[in-house]
mmCIF file of C-alpha atoms in Angstrom:
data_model
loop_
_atom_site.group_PDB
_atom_site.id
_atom_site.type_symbol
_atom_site.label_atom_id
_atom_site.label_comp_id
_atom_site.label_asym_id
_atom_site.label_seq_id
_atom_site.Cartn_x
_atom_site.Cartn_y
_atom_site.Cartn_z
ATOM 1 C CA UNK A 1 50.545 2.833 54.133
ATOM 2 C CA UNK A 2 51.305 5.633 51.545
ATOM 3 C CA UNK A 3 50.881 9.044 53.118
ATOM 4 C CA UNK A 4 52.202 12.486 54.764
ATOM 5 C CA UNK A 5 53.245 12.749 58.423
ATOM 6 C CA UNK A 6 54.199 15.429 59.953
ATOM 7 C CA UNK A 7 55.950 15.834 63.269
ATOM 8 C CA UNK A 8 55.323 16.250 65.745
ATOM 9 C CA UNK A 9 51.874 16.753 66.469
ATOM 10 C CA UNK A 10 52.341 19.982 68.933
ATOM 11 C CA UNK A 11 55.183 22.210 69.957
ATOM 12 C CA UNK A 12 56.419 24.930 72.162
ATOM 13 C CA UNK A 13 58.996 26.937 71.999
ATOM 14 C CA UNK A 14 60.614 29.599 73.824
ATOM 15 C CA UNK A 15 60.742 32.825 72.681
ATOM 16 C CA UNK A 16 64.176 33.477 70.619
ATOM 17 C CA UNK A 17 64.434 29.762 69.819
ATOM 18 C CA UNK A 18 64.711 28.313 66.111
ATOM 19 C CA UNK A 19 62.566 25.167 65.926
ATOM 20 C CA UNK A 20 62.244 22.531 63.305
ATOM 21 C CA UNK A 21 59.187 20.764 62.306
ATOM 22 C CA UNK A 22 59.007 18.054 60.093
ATOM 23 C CA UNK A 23 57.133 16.504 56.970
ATOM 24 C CA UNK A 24 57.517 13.275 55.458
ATOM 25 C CA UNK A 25 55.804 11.799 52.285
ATOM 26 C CA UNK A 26 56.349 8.119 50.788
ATOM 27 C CA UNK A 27 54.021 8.967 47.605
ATOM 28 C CA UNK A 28 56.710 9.562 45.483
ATOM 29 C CA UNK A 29 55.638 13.041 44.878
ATOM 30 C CA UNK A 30 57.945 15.343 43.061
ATOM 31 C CA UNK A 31 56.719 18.435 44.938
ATOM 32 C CA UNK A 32 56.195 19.523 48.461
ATOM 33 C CA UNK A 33 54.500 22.730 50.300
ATOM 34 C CA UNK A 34 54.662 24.579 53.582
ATOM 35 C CA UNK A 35 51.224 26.539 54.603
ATOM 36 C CA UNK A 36 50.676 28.319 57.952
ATOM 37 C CA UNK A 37 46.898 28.671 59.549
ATOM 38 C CA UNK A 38 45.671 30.904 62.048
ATOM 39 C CA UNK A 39 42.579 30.731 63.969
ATOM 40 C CA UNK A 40 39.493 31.071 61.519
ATOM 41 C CA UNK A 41 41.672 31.977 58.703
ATOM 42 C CA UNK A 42 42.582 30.128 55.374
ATOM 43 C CA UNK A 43 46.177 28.738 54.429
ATOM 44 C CA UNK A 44 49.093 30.912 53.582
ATOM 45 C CA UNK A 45 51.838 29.351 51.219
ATOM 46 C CA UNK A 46 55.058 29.821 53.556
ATOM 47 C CA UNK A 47 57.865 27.670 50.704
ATOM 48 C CA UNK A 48 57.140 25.164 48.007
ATOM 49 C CA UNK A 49 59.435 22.338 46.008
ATOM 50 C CA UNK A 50 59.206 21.431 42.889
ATOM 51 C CA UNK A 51 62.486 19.397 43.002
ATOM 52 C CA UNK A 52 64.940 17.903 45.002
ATOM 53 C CA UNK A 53 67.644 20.954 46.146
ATOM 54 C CA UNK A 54 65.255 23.426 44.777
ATOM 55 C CA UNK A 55 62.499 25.736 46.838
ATOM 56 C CA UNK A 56 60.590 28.684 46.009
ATOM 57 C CA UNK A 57 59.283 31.453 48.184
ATOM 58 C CA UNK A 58 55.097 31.635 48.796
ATOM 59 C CA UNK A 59 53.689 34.764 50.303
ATOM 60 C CA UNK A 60 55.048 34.913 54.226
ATOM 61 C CA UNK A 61 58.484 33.275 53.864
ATOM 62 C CA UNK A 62 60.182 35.747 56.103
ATOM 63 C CA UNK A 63 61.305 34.084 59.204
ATOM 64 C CA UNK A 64 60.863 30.865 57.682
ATOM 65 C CA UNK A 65 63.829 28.666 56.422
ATOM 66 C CA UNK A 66 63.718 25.039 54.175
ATOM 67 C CA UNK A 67 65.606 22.433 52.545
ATOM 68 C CA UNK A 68 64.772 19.636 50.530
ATOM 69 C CA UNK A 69 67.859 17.456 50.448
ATOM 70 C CA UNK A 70 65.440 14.155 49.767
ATOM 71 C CA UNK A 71 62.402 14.025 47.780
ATOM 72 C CA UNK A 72 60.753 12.382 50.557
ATOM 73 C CA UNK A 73 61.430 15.306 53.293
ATOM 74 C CA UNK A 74 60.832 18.784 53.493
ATOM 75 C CA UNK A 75 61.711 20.392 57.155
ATOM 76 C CA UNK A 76 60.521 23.787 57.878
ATOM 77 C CA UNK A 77 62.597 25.719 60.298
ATOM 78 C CA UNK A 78 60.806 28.740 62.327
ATOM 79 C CA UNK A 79 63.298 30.823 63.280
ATOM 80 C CA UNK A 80 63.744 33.587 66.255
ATOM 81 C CA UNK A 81 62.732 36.129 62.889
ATOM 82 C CA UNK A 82 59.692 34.999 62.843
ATOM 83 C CA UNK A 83 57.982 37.700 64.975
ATOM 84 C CA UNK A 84 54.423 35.513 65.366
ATOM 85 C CA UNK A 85 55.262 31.826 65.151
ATOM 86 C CA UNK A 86 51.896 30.691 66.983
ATOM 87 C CA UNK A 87 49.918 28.925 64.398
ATOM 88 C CA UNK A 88 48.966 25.748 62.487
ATOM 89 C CA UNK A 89 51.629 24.911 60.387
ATOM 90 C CA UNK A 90 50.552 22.074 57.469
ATOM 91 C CA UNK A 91 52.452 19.991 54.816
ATOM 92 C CA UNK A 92 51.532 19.261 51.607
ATOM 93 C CA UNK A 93 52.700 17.471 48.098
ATOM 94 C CA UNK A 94 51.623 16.525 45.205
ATOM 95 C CA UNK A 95 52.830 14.261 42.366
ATOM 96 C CA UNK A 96 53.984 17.871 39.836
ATOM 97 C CA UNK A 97 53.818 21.414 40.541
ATOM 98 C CA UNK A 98 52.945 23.774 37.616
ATOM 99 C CA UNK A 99 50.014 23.161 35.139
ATOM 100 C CA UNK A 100 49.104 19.652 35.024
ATOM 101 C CA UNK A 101 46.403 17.091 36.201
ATOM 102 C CA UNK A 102 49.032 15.512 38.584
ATOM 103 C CA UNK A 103 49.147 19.092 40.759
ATOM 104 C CA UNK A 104 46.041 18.102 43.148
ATOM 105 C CA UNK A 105 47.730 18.586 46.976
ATOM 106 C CA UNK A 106 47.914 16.104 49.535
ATOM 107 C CA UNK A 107 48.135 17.174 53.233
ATOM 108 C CA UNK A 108 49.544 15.949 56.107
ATOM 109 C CA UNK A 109 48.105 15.922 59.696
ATOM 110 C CA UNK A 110 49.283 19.095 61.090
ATOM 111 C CA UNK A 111 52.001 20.821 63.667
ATOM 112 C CA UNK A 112 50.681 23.264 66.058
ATOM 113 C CA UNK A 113 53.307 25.369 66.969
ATOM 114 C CA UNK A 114 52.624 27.339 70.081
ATOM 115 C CA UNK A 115 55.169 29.812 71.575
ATOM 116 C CA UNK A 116 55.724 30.198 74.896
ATOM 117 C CA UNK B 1 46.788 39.826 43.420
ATOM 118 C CA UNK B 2 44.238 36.473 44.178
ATOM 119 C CA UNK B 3 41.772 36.936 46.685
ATOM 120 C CA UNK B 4 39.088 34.354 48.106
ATOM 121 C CA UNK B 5 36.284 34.936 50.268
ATOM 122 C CA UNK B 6 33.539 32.433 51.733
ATOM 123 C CA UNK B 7 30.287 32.959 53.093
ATOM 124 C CA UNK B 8 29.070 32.455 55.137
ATOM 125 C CA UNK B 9 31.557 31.830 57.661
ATOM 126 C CA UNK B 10 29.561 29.672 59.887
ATOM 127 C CA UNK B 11 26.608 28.308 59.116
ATOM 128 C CA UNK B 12 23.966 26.020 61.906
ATOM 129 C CA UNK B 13 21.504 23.713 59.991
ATOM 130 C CA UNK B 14 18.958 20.957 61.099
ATOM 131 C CA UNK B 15 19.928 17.152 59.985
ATOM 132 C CA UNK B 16 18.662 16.903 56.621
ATOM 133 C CA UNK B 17 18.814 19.814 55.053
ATOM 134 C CA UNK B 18 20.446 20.704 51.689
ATOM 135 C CA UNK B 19 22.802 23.539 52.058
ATOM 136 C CA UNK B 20 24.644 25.681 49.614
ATOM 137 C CA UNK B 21 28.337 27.006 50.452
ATOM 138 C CA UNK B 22 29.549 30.004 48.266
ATOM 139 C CA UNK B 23 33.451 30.545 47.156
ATOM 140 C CA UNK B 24 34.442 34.355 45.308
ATOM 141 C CA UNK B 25 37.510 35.008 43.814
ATOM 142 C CA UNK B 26 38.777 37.858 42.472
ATOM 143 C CA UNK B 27 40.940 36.526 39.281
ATOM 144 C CA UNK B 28 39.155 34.609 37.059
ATOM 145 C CA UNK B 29 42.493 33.058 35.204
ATOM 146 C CA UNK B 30 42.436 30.376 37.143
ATOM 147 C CA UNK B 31 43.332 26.912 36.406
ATOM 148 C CA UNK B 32 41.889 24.890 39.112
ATOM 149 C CA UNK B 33 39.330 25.159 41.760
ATOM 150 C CA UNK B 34 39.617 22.336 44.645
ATOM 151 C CA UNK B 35 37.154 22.497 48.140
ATOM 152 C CA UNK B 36 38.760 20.616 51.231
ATOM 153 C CA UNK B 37 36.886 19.683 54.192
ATOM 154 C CA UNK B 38 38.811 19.994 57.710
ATOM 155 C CA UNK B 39 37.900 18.583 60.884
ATOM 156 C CA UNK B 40 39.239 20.616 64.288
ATOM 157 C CA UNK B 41 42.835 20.408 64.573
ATOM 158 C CA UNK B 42 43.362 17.619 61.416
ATOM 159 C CA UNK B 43 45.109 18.107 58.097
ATOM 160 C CA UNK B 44 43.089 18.836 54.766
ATOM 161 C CA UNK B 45 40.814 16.222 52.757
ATOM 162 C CA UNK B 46 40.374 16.559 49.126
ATOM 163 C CA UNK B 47 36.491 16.423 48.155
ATOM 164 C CA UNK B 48 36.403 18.082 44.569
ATOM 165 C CA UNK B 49 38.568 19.289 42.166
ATOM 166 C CA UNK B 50 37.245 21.866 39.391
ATOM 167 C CA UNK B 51 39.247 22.191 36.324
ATOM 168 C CA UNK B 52 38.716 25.770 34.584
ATOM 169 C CA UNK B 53 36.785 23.773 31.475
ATOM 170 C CA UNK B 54 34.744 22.202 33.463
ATOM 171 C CA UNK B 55 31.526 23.596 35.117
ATOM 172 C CA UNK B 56 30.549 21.335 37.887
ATOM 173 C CA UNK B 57 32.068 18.003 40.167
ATOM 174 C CA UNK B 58 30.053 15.371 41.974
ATOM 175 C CA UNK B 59 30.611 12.872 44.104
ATOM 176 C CA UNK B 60 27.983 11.005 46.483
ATOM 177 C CA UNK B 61 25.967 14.227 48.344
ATOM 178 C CA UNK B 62 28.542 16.284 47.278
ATOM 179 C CA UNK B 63 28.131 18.928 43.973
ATOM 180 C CA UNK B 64 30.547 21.635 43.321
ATOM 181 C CA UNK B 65 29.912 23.805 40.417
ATOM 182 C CA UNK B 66 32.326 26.490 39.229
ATOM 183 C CA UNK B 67 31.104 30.004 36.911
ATOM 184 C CA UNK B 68 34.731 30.849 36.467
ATOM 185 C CA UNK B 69 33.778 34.296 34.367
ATOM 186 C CA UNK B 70 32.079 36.048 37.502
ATOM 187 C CA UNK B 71 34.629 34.396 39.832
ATOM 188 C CA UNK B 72 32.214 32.099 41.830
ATOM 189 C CA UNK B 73 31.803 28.434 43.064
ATOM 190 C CA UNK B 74 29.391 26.358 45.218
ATOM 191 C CA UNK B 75 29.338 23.765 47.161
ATOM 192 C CA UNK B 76 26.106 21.921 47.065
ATOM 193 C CA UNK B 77 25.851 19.055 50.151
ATOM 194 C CA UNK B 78 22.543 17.237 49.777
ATOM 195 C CA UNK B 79 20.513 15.593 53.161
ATOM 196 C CA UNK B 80 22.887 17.068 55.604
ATOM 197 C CA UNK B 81 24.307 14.828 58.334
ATOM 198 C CA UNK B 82 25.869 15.459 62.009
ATOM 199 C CA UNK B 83 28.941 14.019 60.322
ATOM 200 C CA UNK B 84 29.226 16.810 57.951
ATOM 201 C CA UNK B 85 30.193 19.383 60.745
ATOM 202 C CA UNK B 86 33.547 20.299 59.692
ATOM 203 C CA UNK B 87 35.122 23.386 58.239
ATOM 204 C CA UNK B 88 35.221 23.849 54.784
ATOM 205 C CA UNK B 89 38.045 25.734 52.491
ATOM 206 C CA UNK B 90 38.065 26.165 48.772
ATOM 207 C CA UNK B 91 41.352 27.158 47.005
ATOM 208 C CA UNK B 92 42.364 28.610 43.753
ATOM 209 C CA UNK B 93 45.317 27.175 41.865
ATOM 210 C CA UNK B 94 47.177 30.368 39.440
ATOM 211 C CA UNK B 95 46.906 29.477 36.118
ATOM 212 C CA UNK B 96 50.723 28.682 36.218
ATOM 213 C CA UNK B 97 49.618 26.103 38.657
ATOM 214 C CA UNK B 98 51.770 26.612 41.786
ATOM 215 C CA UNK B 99 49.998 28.748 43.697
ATOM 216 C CA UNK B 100 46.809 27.352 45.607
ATOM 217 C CA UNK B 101 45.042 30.743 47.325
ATOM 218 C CA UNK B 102 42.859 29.706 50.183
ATOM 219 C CA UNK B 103 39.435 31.364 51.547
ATOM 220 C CA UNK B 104 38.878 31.476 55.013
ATOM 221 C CA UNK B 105 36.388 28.787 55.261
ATOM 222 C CA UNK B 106 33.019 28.103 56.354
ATOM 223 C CA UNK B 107 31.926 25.960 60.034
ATOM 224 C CA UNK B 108 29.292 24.124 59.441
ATOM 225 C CA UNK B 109 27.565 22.789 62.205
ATOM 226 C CA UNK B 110 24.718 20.222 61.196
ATOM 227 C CA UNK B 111 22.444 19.339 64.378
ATOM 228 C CA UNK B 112 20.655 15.702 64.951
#
């Protein structure tokens, strides 16, 4: 089954704590995205990856944190920075980033952070 | 900056009705236009994607059209069906293509 997964499904954390959510994709997509939702709101871009050991920043990186050490995996780490961590947090890819036919995004499931 | 609205943002309709869902944006250099369908607490699902050329999508009940000079898309969904309750987004892609700016969505709640 091709696809994104994301884990795990729901979280809490503790105040002060980093935590680390993860995203998975066997597509073979070149790039990968990290998007935060609250309640009755749109997506916010949190990082992106266009490339293995590359990542840019989207609009609310601050107290965010990523790597992309495989093409398959992009972890998000939400750090004790992050002043409102409560939210929807969603992973995405597609096959290119930039101008091109082959940008259409993918998402995975879902995390749902909550902090306690 | 890019900035998306949708109205409304909840909407209550009888089964079988055709319904209209409206997407502004502020930029019109856009390249792409894609609407996404989202069930409570579930990832995103693709349902049309606009290029900036082109002026309207379809696919079954679905029709999306796209005026990109005054910054506006619809989403047409023909015979409305309880199974069509879901929230739906449409998003923006920059014109350098990275960048996909969300609205916040309309509910749609479609009674039997």
């Amino acid at each position: 089954d091709g696809g994104i997964t994301q884990s795990p499904k729901y979280l809490f954390r503790k105040e002060g704590q980093n935590v680390t959510l993860s995203c998975e994709q066997n597509l073979n997509h070149d790039a990968m995205y990290w998007y935060r939702q609250d309640p009755g709101q749109g997506l916010r871009l949190i990082y992106y990856s266009q490339i293995v050991n590359d990542f840019q920043k989207g609009d609310i990186a601050e107290g965010y944190s990523v790597s992309r050490e495989k093409k398959e995996s992009f972890p998000l780490t939400v750090t004790s920075a992050q002043k409102n961590p409560t939210a929807f947090y969603l992973c995405a890819s597609s096959v290119l980033a930039g101008p091109s036919s082959y940008n259409e995004q993918f998402f995975g499931p879902g995390t749902r952070l909550t902090v306690l | 900056k890019q900035e998306v609205t949708q109205i409304p943002a909840a909407l209550s309709v009888p089964e079988g009705e055709n319904l209209v869902l409206n997407c502004s944006f502020t930029d019109s250099a856009i390249y792409n236009l894609q609407w996404f369908r989202q069930d409570p607490g579930k990832g995103l699902t693709s349902l049309l994607l606009i290029q900036s050329s082109q002026r309207e999508q379809t696919s079954g009940r679905l029709n999306a059209s796209l005026d990109k000079s005054s910054g506006r898309s619809t989403l047409y969904i023909a015979a409305s069906q309880p199974g069509d309750s879901a929230t739906y987004l449409c998003a923006v892609r920059d014109n350098a293509g990275n960048m996909l700016t969300f609205g916040g969505g309309t509910r749609l709640m479609v009674k039997p």
